[in-house]
């Protein structure tokens, strides 16, 4: 695997995103992570997963630099892959805790939202869904993931302005559950997931899936109509201009 690292100890798998400095999501990373989680889901020797990155990033979200140069078919395939991946994350039956090691906007936030608990490192990091200012239409499935934890009012307000939260703000609105110093991040995540793993596994998993029934329905629904609207906007001159400006800014850093 080129983009993730996996270690297993005491029935706990720790998956570390490991693609460059910022763990930007491209097809390879999404596919490797999705395949690994499917394997873990079917492996009775693994009881839970911690998903983490390396400071100062958890994941910067989608790799806009790579996506910008895709042709129409490649972009369509990527968005289908990403939406299917989010569906699989939300439907993952075992405990999964996010150890958010730094910045986690957009797609990074989506991965964290799919987890059962989020521990975030203290610091001047940002987390949230900022797709709208980037020119990307947010599908209902992603909104429902946000609203699942934040409530519909807060999710609506923050999503439509593309608000990014600092850790203390994220804790206050329920976007993350716990803040710790970076050196304590994995310890805190392990402490929480072991509490989940101590419980009877089938009872826990079925209860999780029951609690998420409406959310799972939203992320597994036919999204072809929403995808067409997203793709039309993706190729619009205004969105292309926004993306080009963002990419030029990233490349100057």
Coordinates of C-alpha atoms in Angstrom, one line a residue:
X1 CA 0.0 0.0 0.0
X2 CA 1.3 3.4 -1.0
X3 CA -1.0 5.8 0.8
X4 CA -1.9 4.2 4.2
X5 CA 0.0 2.4 7.0
X6 CA -1.7 -0.3 9.1
X7 CA -0.7 -1.8 12.4
X8 CA -2.7 -4.3 14.5
X9 CA -2.3 -4.8 18.2
X10 CA -4.7 -6.4 20.7
X11 CA -7.5 -6.7 18.1
X12 CA -7.2 -3.0 17.3
X13 CA -6.2 -1.8 13.8
X14 CA -4.6 1.7 13.5
X15 CA -4.8 3.1 10.0
X16 CA -2.5 6.1 9.4
X17 CA -3.1 8.1 6.3
X18 CA 0.3 8.5 4.6
X19 CA 0.1 10.4 1.4
X20 CA 2.5 13.2 1.2
X21 CA 2.3 16.0 3.8
X22 CA -1.4 16.7 3.7
X23 CA -3.0 13.3 2.9
X24 CA -5.0 14.8 0.1
X25 CA -7.6 12.3 -1.1
X26 CA -7.1 10.9 -4.6
X27 CA -8.4 7.7 -6.2
X28 CA -5.5 5.6 -4.9
X29 CA -5.8 6.6 -1.3
X30 CA -9.6 6.2 -1.3
X31 CA -9.4 2.8 -2.9
X32 CA -6.7 1.5 -0.5
X33 CA -8.5 2.8 2.5
X34 CA -11.9 1.4 1.3
X35 CA -10.4 -2.0 0.6
X36 CA -8.6 -2.1 3.9
X37 CA -11.8 -1.3 5.8
X38 CA -13.7 -4.0 3.9
X39 CA -11.1 -6.6 4.9
X40 CA -11.2 -5.4 8.5
X41 CA -15.0 -5.6 8.5
X42 CA -14.8 -9.3 7.5
X43 CA -11.9 -10.1 9.9
X44 CA -13.1 -11.6 13.2
X45 CA -9.6 -11.0 14.7
X46 CA -10.0 -7.2 14.5
X47 CA -12.6 -5.5 16.8
X48 CA -12.1 -1.9 16.0
X49 CA -10.3 0.8 14.0
X50 CA -8.5 4.1 14.8
X51 CA -8.1 6.3 11.7
X52 CA -5.4 9.0 12.0
X53 CA -2.8 11.1 10.1
X54 CA 0.3 12.9 10.9
X55 CA 0.5 16.5 12.3
X56 CA -0.2 19.1 11.1
X57 CA -2.8 17.3 9.0
X58 CA -5.4 14.6 9.3
X59 CA -6.4 15.1 5.7
X60 CA -6.6 18.3 3.6
X61 CA -9.6 16.8 1.7
X62 CA -9.8 16.1 -1.9
X63 CA -6.7 16.5 -4.0
X64 CA -7.9 19.5 -6.0
X65 CA -4.6 19.8 -7.9
X66 CA -5.0 16.3 -9.3
X67 CA -8.8 16.5 -9.8
X68 CA -8.5 19.8 -11.7
X69 CA -6.7 18.1 -14.6
X70 CA -9.1 15.2 -14.9
X71 CA -11.2 14.9 -18.0
X72 CA -15.0 14.5 -17.8
X73 CA -15.0 10.8 -17.5
X74 CA -12.3 10.7 -14.9
X75 CA -14.0 13.3 -12.7
X76 CA -17.3 11.4 -12.9
X77 CA -15.6 8.2 -11.9
X78 CA -13.8 9.9 -9.0
X79 CA -17.0 11.4 -7.6
X80 CA -18.8 8.1 -7.9
X81 CA -15.9 6.4 -6.0
X82 CA -15.9 9.1 -3.3
X83 CA -19.6 8.9 -2.7
X84 CA -19.5 5.1 -2.6
X85 CA -16.6 5.3 -0.2
X86 CA -18.5 7.6 2.2
X87 CA -21.4 5.2 2.0
X88 CA -19.2 2.4 3.1
X89 CA -17.6 4.4 5.9
X90 CA -21.0 5.3 7.3
X91 CA -22.2 1.7 7.1
X92 CA -19.0 0.3 8.7
X93 CA -20.3 -2.0 11.4
X94 CA -17.3 -2.0 13.8
X95 CA -16.2 0.8 16.2
X96 CA -14.1 3.4 14.4
X97 CA -12.6 6.4 16.2
X98 CA -10.9 9.3 14.4
X99 CA -7.7 10.6 15.9
X100 CA -7.6 14.0 14.2
X101 CA -4.0 14.9 14.0
X102 CA -4.4 18.4 12.5
X103 CA -6.2 20.2 9.7
X104 CA -9.3 18.3 8.5
X105 CA -11.4 20.4 6.1
X106 CA -13.8 19.1 3.4
X107 CA -13.1 15.4 2.6
X108 CA -11.0 15.1 5.7
X109 CA -14.0 16.2 7.8
X110 CA -16.3 13.8 5.9
X111 CA -14.1 10.8 7.0
X112 CA -14.1 12.0 10.6
X113 CA -17.9 12.4 10.5
X114 CA -18.3 8.8 9.6
X115 CA -16.5 7.7 12.7
X116 CA -18.2 6.9 16.0
X117 CA -16.0 9.3 18.1
X118 CA -13.6 12.1 17.2
X119 CA -10.6 13.0 19.3
X120 CA -8.8 16.1 17.9
X121 CA -5.4 17.5 18.6
X122 CA -5.3 21.0 20.2
X123 CA -3.8 23.8 18.1
X124 CA -4.5 26.2 15.4
X125 CA -6.1 23.6 13.2
X126 CA -9.3 23.8 11.2
X127 CA -12.1 21.3 10.6
X128 CA -15.4 21.6 8.7
X129 CA -17.1 21.4 5.3
X130 CA -16.0 24.3 3.1
X131 CA -17.2 23.0 -0.2
X132 CA -19.6 25.8 -1.0
X133 CA -17.0 28.6 -1.2
X134 CA -14.8 26.3 -3.3
X135 CA -17.7 26.0 -5.8
X136 CA -18.6 22.4 -5.1
X137 CA -22.3 21.5 -4.6
X138 CA -22.8 19.5 -1.4
X139 CA -25.0 16.5 -1.9
X140 CA -27.8 15.6 0.6
X141 CA -25.8 12.6 1.8
X142 CA -22.9 14.7 3.0
X143 CA -25.3 17.3 4.6
X144 CA -27.0 14.4 6.5
X145 CA -23.6 13.3 7.8
X146 CA -22.9 16.8 9.1
X147 CA -26.4 17.1 10.6
X148 CA -26.1 13.7 12.3
X149 CA -23.6 15.2 14.7
X150 CA -24.2 19.0 14.6
X151 CA -28.0 19.0 14.2
X152 CA -29.7 20.4 11.1
X153 CA -29.7 24.1 12.1
X154 CA -25.9 24.3 12.9
X155 CA -25.1 22.1 9.9
X156 CA -27.1 24.3 7.6
X157 CA -25.6 27.6 8.9
X158 CA -22.0 26.4 8.7
X159 CA -22.3 24.5 5.5
X160 CA -23.8 27.4 3.5
X161 CA -21.1 29.7 4.6
X162 CA -18.3 27.1 4.4
X163 CA -17.4 27.7 8.1
X164 CA -14.2 26.1 9.3
X165 CA -14.0 25.5 13.1
X166 CA -11.0 25.7 15.3
X167 CA -10.8 22.7 17.7
X168 CA -12.4 24.5 20.7
X169 CA -15.3 25.7 18.4
X170 CA -15.6 22.2 17.0
X171 CA -15.9 20.7 20.5
X172 CA -18.6 23.2 21.4
X173 CA -20.9 22.4 18.5
X174 CA -20.3 18.6 18.7
X175 CA -18.2 18.2 15.6
X176 CA -15.5 16.7 17.8
X177 CA -15.9 14.9 21.1
X178 CA -12.6 15.5 22.9
X179 CA -9.5 17.7 22.6
X180 CA -6.1 16.5 23.8
X181 CA -2.4 17.5 23.2
X182 CA -1.0 15.9 20.0
X183 CA 1.3 13.6 22.0
X184 CA -1.7 12.1 23.8
X185 CA -3.9 11.8 20.7
X186 CA -3.6 8.0 20.0
X187 CA -3.7 7.2 23.8
X188 CA -7.0 9.0 24.1
X189 CA -8.4 7.4 20.9
X190 CA -7.3 3.9 22.2
X191 CA -9.0 4.6 25.6
X192 CA -12.3 5.4 23.9
X193 CA -12.3 2.6 21.3
X194 CA -11.4 0.0 23.9
X195 CA -14.6 0.9 25.8
X196 CA -16.5 0.2 22.7
X197 CA -14.7 -3.0 22.1
X198 CA -15.3 -4.3 25.6
X199 CA -19.0 -4.5 24.9
X200 CA -20.7 -7.5 23.2
X201 CA -19.8 -6.9 19.5
X202 CA -23.0 -7.9 17.8
X203 CA -25.1 -6.0 20.2
X204 CA -22.9 -2.9 19.7
X205 CA -22.8 -3.2 15.9
X206 CA -26.5 -3.8 15.4
X207 CA -27.3 -0.9 17.7
X208 CA -24.9 1.4 15.7
X209 CA -26.6 0.4 12.4
X210 CA -30.0 0.9 13.9
X211 CA -29.1 4.4 15.2
X212 CA -27.7 5.3 11.8
X213 CA -30.6 3.8 9.8
X214 CA -31.8 7.1 8.3
X215 CA -28.2 8.3 7.7
X216 CA -27.3 5.0 6.0
X217 CA -30.5 5.4 3.9
X218 CA -29.3 8.9 2.8
X219 CA -25.8 7.8 1.8
X220 CA -26.8 4.6 0.0
X221 CA -29.7 6.2 -1.9
X222 CA -29.4 6.7 -5.7
X223 CA -27.3 9.9 -6.1
X224 CA -27.1 10.0 -9.9
X225 CA -29.3 13.2 -10.1
X226 CA -27.2 15.0 -7.4
X227 CA -24.0 13.8 -9.1
X228 CA -25.1 15.3 -12.5
X229 CA -25.7 18.7 -10.8
X230 CA -22.3 18.5 -9.1
X231 CA -20.6 17.7 -12.3
X232 CA -22.3 20.4 -14.2
X233 CA -21.2 22.9 -11.6
X234 CA -17.7 21.4 -11.5
X235 CA -17.2 22.3 -15.2
X236 CA -18.8 25.8 -14.9
X237 CA -16.4 28.7 -15.6
X238 CA -17.0 30.2 -12.1
X239 CA -16.0 27.0 -10.3
X240 CA -13.1 26.4 -12.6
X241 CA -11.9 29.9 -11.8
X242 CA -12.2 29.3 -8.0
X243 CA -10.4 26.0 -8.2
X244 CA -7.6 27.5 -10.4
X245 CA -7.1 30.3 -7.9
X246 CA -7.0 27.8 -4.9
X247 CA -4.5 25.6 -6.8
X248 CA -2.2 28.6 -7.6
X249 CA -2.3 29.6 -4.0
X250 CA -1.4 26.1 -2.8
X251 CA 1.5 25.9 -5.3
X252 CA 3.0 29.1 -4.0
X253 CA 3.2 27.7 -0.5

